[in-house]
C-alpha positions as a printed NumPy array, in Angstrom:
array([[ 16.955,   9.279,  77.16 ],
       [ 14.455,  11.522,  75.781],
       [ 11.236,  10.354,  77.327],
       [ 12.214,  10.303,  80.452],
       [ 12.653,  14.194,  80.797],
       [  8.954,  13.673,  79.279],
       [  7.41 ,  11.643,  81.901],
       [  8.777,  13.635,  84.967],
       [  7.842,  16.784,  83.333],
       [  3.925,  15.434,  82.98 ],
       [  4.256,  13.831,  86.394],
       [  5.555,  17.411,  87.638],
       [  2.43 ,  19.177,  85.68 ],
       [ -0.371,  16.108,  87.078],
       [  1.287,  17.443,  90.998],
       [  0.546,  21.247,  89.873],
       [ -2.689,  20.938,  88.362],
       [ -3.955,  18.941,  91.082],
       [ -2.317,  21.695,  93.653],
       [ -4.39 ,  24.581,  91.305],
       [ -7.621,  22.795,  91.514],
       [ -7.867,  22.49 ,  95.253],
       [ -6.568,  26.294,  95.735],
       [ -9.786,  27.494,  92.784],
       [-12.291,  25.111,  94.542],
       [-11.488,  26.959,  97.958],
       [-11.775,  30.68 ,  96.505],
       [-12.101,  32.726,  93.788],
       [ -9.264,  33.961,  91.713],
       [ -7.939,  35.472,  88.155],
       [ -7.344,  32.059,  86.948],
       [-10.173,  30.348,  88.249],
       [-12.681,  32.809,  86.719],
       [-10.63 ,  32.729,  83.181],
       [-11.05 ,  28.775,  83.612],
       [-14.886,  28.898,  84.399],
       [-15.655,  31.546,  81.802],
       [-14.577,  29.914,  78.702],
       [-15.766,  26.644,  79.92 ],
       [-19.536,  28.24 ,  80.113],
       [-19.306,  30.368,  77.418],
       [-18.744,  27.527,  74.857],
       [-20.734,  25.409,  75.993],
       [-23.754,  28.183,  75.896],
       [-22.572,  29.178,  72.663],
       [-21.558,  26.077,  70.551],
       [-22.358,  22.866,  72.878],
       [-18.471,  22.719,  72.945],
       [-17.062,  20.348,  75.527],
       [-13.569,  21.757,  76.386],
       [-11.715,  21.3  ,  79.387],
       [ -8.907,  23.931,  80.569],
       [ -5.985,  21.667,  81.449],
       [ -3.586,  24.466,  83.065],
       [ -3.554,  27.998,  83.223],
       [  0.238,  29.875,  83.758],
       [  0.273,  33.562,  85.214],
       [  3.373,  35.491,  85.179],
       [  4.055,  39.639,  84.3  ],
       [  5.488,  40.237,  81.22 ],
       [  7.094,  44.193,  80.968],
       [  6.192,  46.547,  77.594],
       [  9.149,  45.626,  76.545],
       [  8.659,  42.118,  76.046],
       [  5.428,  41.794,  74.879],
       [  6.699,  41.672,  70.988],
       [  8.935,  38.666,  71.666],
       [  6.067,  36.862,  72.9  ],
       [  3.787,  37.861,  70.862],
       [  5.94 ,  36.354,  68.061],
       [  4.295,  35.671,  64.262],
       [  2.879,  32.581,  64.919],
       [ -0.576,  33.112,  66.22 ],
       [ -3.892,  35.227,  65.644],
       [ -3.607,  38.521,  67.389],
       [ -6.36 ,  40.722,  68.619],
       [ -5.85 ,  43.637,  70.155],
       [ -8.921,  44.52 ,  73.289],
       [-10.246,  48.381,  73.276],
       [-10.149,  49.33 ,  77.336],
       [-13.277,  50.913,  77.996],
       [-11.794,  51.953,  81.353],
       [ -7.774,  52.067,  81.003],
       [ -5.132,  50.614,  78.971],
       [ -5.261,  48.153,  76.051],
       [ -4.766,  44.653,  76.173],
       [ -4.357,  41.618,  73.523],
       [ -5.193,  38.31 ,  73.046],
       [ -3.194,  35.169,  71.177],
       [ -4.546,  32.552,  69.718],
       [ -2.658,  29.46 ,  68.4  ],
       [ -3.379,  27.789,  65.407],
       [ -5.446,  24.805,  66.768],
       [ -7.828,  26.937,  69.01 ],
       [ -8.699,  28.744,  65.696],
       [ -9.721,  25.845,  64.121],
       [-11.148,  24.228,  66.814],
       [-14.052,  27.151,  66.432],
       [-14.123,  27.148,  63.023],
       [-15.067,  23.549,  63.316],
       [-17.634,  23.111,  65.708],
       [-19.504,  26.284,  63.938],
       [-19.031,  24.682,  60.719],
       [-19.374,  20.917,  61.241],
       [-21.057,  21.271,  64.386],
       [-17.913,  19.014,  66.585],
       [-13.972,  19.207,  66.103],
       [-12.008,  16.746,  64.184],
       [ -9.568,  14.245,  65.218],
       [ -6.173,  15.471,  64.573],
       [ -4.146,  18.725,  64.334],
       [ -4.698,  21.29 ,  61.629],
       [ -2.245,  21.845,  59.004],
       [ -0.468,  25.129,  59.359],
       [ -1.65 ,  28.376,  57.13 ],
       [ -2.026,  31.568,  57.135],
       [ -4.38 ,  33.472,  59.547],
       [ -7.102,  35.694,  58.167],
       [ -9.567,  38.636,  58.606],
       [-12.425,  36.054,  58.616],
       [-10.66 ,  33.808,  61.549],
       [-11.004,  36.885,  63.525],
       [-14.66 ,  37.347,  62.517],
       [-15.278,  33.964,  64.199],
       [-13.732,  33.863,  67.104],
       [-14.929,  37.167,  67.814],
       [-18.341,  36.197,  69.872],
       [-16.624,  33.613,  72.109],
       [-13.905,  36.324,  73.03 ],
       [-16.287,  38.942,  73.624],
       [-18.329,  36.63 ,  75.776],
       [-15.751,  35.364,  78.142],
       [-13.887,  38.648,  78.489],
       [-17.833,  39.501,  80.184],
       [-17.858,  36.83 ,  82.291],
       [-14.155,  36.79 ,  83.628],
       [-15.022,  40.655,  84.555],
       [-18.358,  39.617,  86.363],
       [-16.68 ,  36.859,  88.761],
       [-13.579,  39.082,  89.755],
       [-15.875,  41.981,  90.462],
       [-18.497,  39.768,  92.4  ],
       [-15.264,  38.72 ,  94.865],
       [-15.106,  41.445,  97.82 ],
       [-11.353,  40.285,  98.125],
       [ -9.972,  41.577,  94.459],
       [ -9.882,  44.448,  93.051],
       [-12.043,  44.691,  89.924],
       [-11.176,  44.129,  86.858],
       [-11.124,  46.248,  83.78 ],
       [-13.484,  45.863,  80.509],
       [-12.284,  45.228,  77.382],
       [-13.824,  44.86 ,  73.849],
       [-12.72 ,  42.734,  71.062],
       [-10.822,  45.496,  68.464],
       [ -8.716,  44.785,  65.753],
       [ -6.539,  41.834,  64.44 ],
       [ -2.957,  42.946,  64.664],
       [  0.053,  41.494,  61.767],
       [  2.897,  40.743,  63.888],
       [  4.21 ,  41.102,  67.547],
       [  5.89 ,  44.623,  66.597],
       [  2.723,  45.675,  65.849],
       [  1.047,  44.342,  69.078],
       [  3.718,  46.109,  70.766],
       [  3.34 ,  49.693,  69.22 ],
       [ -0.78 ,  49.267,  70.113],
       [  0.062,  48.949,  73.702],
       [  1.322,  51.31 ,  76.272],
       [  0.77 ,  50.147,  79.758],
       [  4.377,  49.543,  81.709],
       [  3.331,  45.966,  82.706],
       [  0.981,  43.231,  81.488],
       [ -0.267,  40.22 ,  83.345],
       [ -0.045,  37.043,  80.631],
       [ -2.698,  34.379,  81.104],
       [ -1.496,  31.455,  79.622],
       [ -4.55 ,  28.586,  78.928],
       [ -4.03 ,  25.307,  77.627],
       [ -7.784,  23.897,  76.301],
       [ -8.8  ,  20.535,  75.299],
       [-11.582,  20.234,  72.772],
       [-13.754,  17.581,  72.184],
       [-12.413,  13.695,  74.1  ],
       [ -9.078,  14.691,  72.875],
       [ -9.569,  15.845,  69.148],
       [ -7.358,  19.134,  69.432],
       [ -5.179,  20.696,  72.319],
       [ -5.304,  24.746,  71.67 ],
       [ -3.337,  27.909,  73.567],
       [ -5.144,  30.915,  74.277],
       [ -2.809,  33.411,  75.87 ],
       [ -4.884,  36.664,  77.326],
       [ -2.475,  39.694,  77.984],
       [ -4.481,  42.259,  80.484],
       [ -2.884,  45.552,  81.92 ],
       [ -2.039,  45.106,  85.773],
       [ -4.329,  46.779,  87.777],
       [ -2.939,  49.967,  89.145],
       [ -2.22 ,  49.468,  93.05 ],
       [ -5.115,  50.626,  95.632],
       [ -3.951,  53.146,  97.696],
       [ -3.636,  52.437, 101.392],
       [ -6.454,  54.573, 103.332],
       [ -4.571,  55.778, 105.906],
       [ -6.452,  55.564, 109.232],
       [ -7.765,  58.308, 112.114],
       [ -5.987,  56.739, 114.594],
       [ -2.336,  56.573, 112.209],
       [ -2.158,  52.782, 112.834],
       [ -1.112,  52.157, 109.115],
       [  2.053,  55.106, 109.81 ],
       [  2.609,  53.347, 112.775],
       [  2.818,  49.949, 111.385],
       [  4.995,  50.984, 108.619],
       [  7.613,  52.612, 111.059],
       [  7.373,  49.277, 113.375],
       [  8.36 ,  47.434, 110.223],
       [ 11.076,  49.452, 109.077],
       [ 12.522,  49.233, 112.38 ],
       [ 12.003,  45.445, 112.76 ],
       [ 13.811,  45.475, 109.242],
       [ 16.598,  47.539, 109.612],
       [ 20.117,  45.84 , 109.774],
       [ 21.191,  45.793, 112.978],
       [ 25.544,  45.109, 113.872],
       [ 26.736,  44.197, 117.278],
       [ 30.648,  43.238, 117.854],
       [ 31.165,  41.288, 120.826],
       [ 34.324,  43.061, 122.313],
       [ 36.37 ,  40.59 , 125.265],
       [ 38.884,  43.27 , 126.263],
       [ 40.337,  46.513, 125.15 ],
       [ 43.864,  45.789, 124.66 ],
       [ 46.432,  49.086, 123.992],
       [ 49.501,  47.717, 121.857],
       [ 51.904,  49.624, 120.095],
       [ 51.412,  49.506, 116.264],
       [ 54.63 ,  47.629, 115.372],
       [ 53.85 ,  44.315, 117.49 ],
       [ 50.401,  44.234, 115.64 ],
       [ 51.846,  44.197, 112.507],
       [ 54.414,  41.403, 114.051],
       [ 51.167,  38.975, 114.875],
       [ 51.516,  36.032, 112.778],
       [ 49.085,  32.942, 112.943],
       [ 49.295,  31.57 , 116.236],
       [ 50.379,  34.671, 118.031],
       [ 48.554,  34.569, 121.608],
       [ 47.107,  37.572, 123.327],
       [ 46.808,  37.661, 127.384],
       [ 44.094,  38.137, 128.683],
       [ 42.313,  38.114, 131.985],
       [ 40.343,  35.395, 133.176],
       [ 37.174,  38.238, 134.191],
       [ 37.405,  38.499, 129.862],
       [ 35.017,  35.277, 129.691],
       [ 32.358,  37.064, 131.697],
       [ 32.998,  40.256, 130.98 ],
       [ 32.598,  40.619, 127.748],
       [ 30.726,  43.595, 125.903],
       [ 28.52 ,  44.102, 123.02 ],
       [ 29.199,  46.817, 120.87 ],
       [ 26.816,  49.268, 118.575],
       [ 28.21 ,  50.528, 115.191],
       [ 29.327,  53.898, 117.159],
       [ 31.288,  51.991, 119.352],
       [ 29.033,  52.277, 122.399],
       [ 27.297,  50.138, 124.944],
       [ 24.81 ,  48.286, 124.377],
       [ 24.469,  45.379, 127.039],
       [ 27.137,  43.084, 128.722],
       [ 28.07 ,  39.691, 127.856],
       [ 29.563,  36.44 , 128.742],
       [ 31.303,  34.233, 126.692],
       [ 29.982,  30.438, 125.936],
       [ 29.121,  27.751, 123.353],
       [ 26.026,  26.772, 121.801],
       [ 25.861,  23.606, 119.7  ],
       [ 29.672,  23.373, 119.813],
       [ 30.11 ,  26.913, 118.069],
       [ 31.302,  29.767, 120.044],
       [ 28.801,  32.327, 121.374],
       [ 27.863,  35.065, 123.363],
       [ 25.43 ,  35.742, 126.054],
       [ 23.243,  38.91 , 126.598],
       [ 23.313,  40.236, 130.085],
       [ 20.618,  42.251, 130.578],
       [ 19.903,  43.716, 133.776],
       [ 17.846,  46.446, 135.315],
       [ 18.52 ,  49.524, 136.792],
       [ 16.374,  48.21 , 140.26 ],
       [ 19.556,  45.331, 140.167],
       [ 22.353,  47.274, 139.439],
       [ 20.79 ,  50.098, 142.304],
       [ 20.601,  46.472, 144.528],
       [ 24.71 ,  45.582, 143.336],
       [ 26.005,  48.978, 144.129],
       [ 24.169,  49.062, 147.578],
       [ 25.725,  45.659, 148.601],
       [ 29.141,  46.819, 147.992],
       [ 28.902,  49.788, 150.253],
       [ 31.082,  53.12 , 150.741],
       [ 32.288,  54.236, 154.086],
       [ 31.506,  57.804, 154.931],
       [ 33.898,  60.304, 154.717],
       [ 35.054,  61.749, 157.732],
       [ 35.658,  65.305, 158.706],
       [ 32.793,  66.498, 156.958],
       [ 29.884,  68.913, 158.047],
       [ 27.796,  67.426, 160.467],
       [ 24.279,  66.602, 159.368],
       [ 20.71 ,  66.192, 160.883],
       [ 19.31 ,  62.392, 161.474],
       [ 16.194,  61.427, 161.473],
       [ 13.519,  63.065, 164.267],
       [ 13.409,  60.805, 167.385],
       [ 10.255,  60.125, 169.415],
       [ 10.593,  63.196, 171.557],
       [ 10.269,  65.033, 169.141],
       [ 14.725,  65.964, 169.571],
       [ 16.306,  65.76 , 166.251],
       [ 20.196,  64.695, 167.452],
       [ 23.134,  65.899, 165.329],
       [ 24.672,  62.493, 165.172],
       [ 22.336,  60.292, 165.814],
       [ 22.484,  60.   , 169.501],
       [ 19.305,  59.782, 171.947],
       [ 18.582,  63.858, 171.398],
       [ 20.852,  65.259, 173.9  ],
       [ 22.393,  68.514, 173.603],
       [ 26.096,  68.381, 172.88 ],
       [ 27.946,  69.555, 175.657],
       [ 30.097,  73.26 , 175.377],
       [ 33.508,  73.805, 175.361],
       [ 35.165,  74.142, 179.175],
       [ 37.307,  77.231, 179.784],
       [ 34.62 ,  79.698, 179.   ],
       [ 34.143,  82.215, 175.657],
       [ 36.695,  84.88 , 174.695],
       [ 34.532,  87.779, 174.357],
       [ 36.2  ,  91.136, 173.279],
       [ 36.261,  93.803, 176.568],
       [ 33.821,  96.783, 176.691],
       [ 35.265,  99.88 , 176.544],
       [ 35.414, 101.866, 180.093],
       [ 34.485, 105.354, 181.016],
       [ 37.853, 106.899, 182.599],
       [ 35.785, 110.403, 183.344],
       [ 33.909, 113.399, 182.595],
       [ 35.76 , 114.282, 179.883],
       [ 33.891, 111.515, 177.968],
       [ 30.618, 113.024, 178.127],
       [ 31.511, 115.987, 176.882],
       [ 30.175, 115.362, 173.393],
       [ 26.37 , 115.348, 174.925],
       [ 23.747, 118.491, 175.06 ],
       [ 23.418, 120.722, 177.979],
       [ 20.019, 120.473, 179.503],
       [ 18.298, 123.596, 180.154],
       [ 17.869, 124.934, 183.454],
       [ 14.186, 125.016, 185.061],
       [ 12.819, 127.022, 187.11 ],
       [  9.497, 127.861, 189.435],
       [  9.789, 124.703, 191.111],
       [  9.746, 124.539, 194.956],
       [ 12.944, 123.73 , 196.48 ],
       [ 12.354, 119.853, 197.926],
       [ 12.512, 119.657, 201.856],
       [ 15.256, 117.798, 203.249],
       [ 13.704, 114.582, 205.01 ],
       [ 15.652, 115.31 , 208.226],
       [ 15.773, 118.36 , 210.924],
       [ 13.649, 120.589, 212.702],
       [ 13.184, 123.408, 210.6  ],
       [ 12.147, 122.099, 207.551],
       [  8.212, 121.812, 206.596],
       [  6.485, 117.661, 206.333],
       [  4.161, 116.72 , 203.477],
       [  1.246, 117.313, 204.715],
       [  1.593, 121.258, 205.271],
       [  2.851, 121.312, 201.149],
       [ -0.635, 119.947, 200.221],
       [ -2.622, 121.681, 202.422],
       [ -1.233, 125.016, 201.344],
       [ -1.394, 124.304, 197.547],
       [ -5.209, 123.333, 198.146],
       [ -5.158, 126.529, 199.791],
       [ -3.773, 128.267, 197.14 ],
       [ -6.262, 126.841, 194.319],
       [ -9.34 , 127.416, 196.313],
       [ -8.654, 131.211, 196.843],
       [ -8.001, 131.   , 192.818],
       [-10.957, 129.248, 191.975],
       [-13.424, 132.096, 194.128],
       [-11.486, 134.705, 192.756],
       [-13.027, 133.018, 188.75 ],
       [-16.774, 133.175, 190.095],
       [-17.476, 130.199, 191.852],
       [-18.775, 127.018, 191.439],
       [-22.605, 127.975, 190.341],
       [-22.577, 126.347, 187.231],
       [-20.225, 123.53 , 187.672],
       [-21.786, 120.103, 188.066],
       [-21.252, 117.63 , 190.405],
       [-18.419, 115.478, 189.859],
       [-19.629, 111.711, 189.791],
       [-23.713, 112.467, 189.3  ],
       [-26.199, 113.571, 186.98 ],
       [-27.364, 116.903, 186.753],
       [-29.675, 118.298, 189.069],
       [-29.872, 121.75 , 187.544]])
């Protein structure tokens, strides 16, 4: 019963490492830099053949760090030269995997007996931490598509996992969990790296306000959107609702199936409906339509004119007539019998004009001849005296020496 649990949990960690592998050989990441840089920094440091077998990521809060850090490892605390502390755990068999191939010059066959860890196992695995702290750092930074990563320096060995957790004050960690082979299968080790999470990059926020933009658009998209499907408004009096039992049917009109409504949360309009199936459930149909086909619907139906209304001007006609109801431009013909037009007021007699001015009498004018009888004297003898007259005036003022001639130059 027991080994098969076993076998399908290797079989399940075979599927994952082989999953890893192919996502690190296409492009960089945390884990595949951890993975390369201890690789090449024992083998530069202590010809040691190791091969990282899986490497776990997961965030671990402040507030767990001292159950994980627990009491049975080696703990180091890391100096940030650039932020927040981190830590680093070290099982039992990684420490003495080091210890052996720096004191024997390979690792034994078999697991180490458990002991106590000391000041001096933290002395010696010192270099090797230091050196692939410097190389993880170098391959995240040389990748354009993560942010870098911070430095960190091997400090101090810590006691315990209370400890640890007094020594670090970051909210969250990411924990790097490594399983190691050393040697052709002498010793199997754990090194766990705990690094501060990288605080976020702050979105630039473009000229244009595209990123605004975007984040509105998404909101929108987001937002929770609910639509009742309404068949027909029904008014009943409270006590037959509360009468409705299971089975109780409703009447409805037959126009309910296509005339169906979708309703917003504030009980308003948002598009018709008709009633269906889809895939043998029940369902509902948006009717969309535009304002050009509902314009087109409501001109179909048509309205009749109302009559008895003011009369109105058509269109101009080609000579240039505008008719009042659309006739061929002719005048409307007038009313027979004549206009009643209110009378004038007469004049009965003098008396009327007695509100006018007098006109003043004139005189030195010659009495006028009467055109008939015997006595009386013609035109001609009127003018011919008056000329008469004015020439006897005009010798008796001097004469005509220096008067011009009428009509010439001057010949004086």
């Amino acid at each position: 019963m027991s080994a098969e649990p076993a076998s399908s949990a290797s079989v399940i960690h075979r599927k994952a490492k082989v999953a890893r592998d192919e996502f690190d050989a296409r492009e960089m990441s945390p884990t595949k830099a951890l993975r390369l840089a201890l690789a090449k920094e024992a083998a530069a440091q202590f010809e040691l053949p190791l091969v990282v077998r899986m490497v776990e990521h997961e965030s671990v809060a402040l507030t767990g760090i001292e159950a994980l850090a627990g009491d049975d490892g080696l703990l180091i605390l890391l100096d940030g030269l650039e932020g927040p502390p981190g830590a680093i755990k070290l099982n039992l068999q990684f420490v003495m995997a080091l210890i052996e191939v720096q004191l024997m010059g390979e690792v034994r066959q078999g697991e180490a007996k458990p002991r106590s860890f000391t000041p001096t196992d933290a002395a010696i695995v010192q270099p090797l931490m230091d050196a692939v702290l410097d190389s993880y750092a170098e391959q995240v930074n040389a990748c354009d598509r993560m942010p870098d990563a911070a430095r960190f320096r091997f400090g101090d060995r810590v006691e315990n996992g209370r400890a640890l957790a007094l020594a670090l004050w970051a909210p969250d960690y990411d924990l790097y969990r490594l399983s190691v082979d050393f040697g052709p299968g002498a010793k199997t080790g754990m090194m766990e790296l705990i690094l501060p999470e990288p605080p976020p990059v702050p979105e630039v926020e473009e000229p244009s306000g595209n990123t605004l933009a975007r984040k509105l658009e998404e909101n929108a998209m987001n937002a929770p959107v609910m639509l009742d499907a309404v068949l027909a408004p029904i008014r009943l009096p409270l006590s037959d609702i509360c009468r409705w039992t299971l089975g109780t049917v409703l009447k409805l009109s037959p126009d309910t199936v296509t005339g169906a409504r979708m309703i917003g949360a504030k009980g308003h309009k948002v598009a018709a409906a008709k009633l269906g199936q889809l895939n043998g459930f029940r369902a509902v149909r948006l009717v969309l339509k535009s304002d050009a086909e509902e314009g087109a619907i409501n001109g179909a139906r048509g309205s009749a004119p109302e009559t008895g209304g003011p009369a109105t001007l058509s269109a101009p006609l080609e000579g240039g007539m505008t008719g009042f109801d659309g006739s061929d431009g002719a005048l409307p013909d007038l009313p027979s019998g004549g206009m009643d037009l209110p009378d004038l007021p007469g004049i009965e007699g003098p008396d009327h004009m007695s509100g006018l001015p007098h006109l003043p009498e004139m005189g030195g004018l010659p009495d006028l001849p009467s055109p008939d009888g015997d006595d009386n004297v013609g035109l001609d003898t009127l003018v011919e005296e008056e000329l008469a007259r004015a020439a006897a005036r005009f010798e008796a003022d001097g004469g005509d020496e220096d008067l011009p001639m009428p009509g010439g130059p001057s010949l004086g």
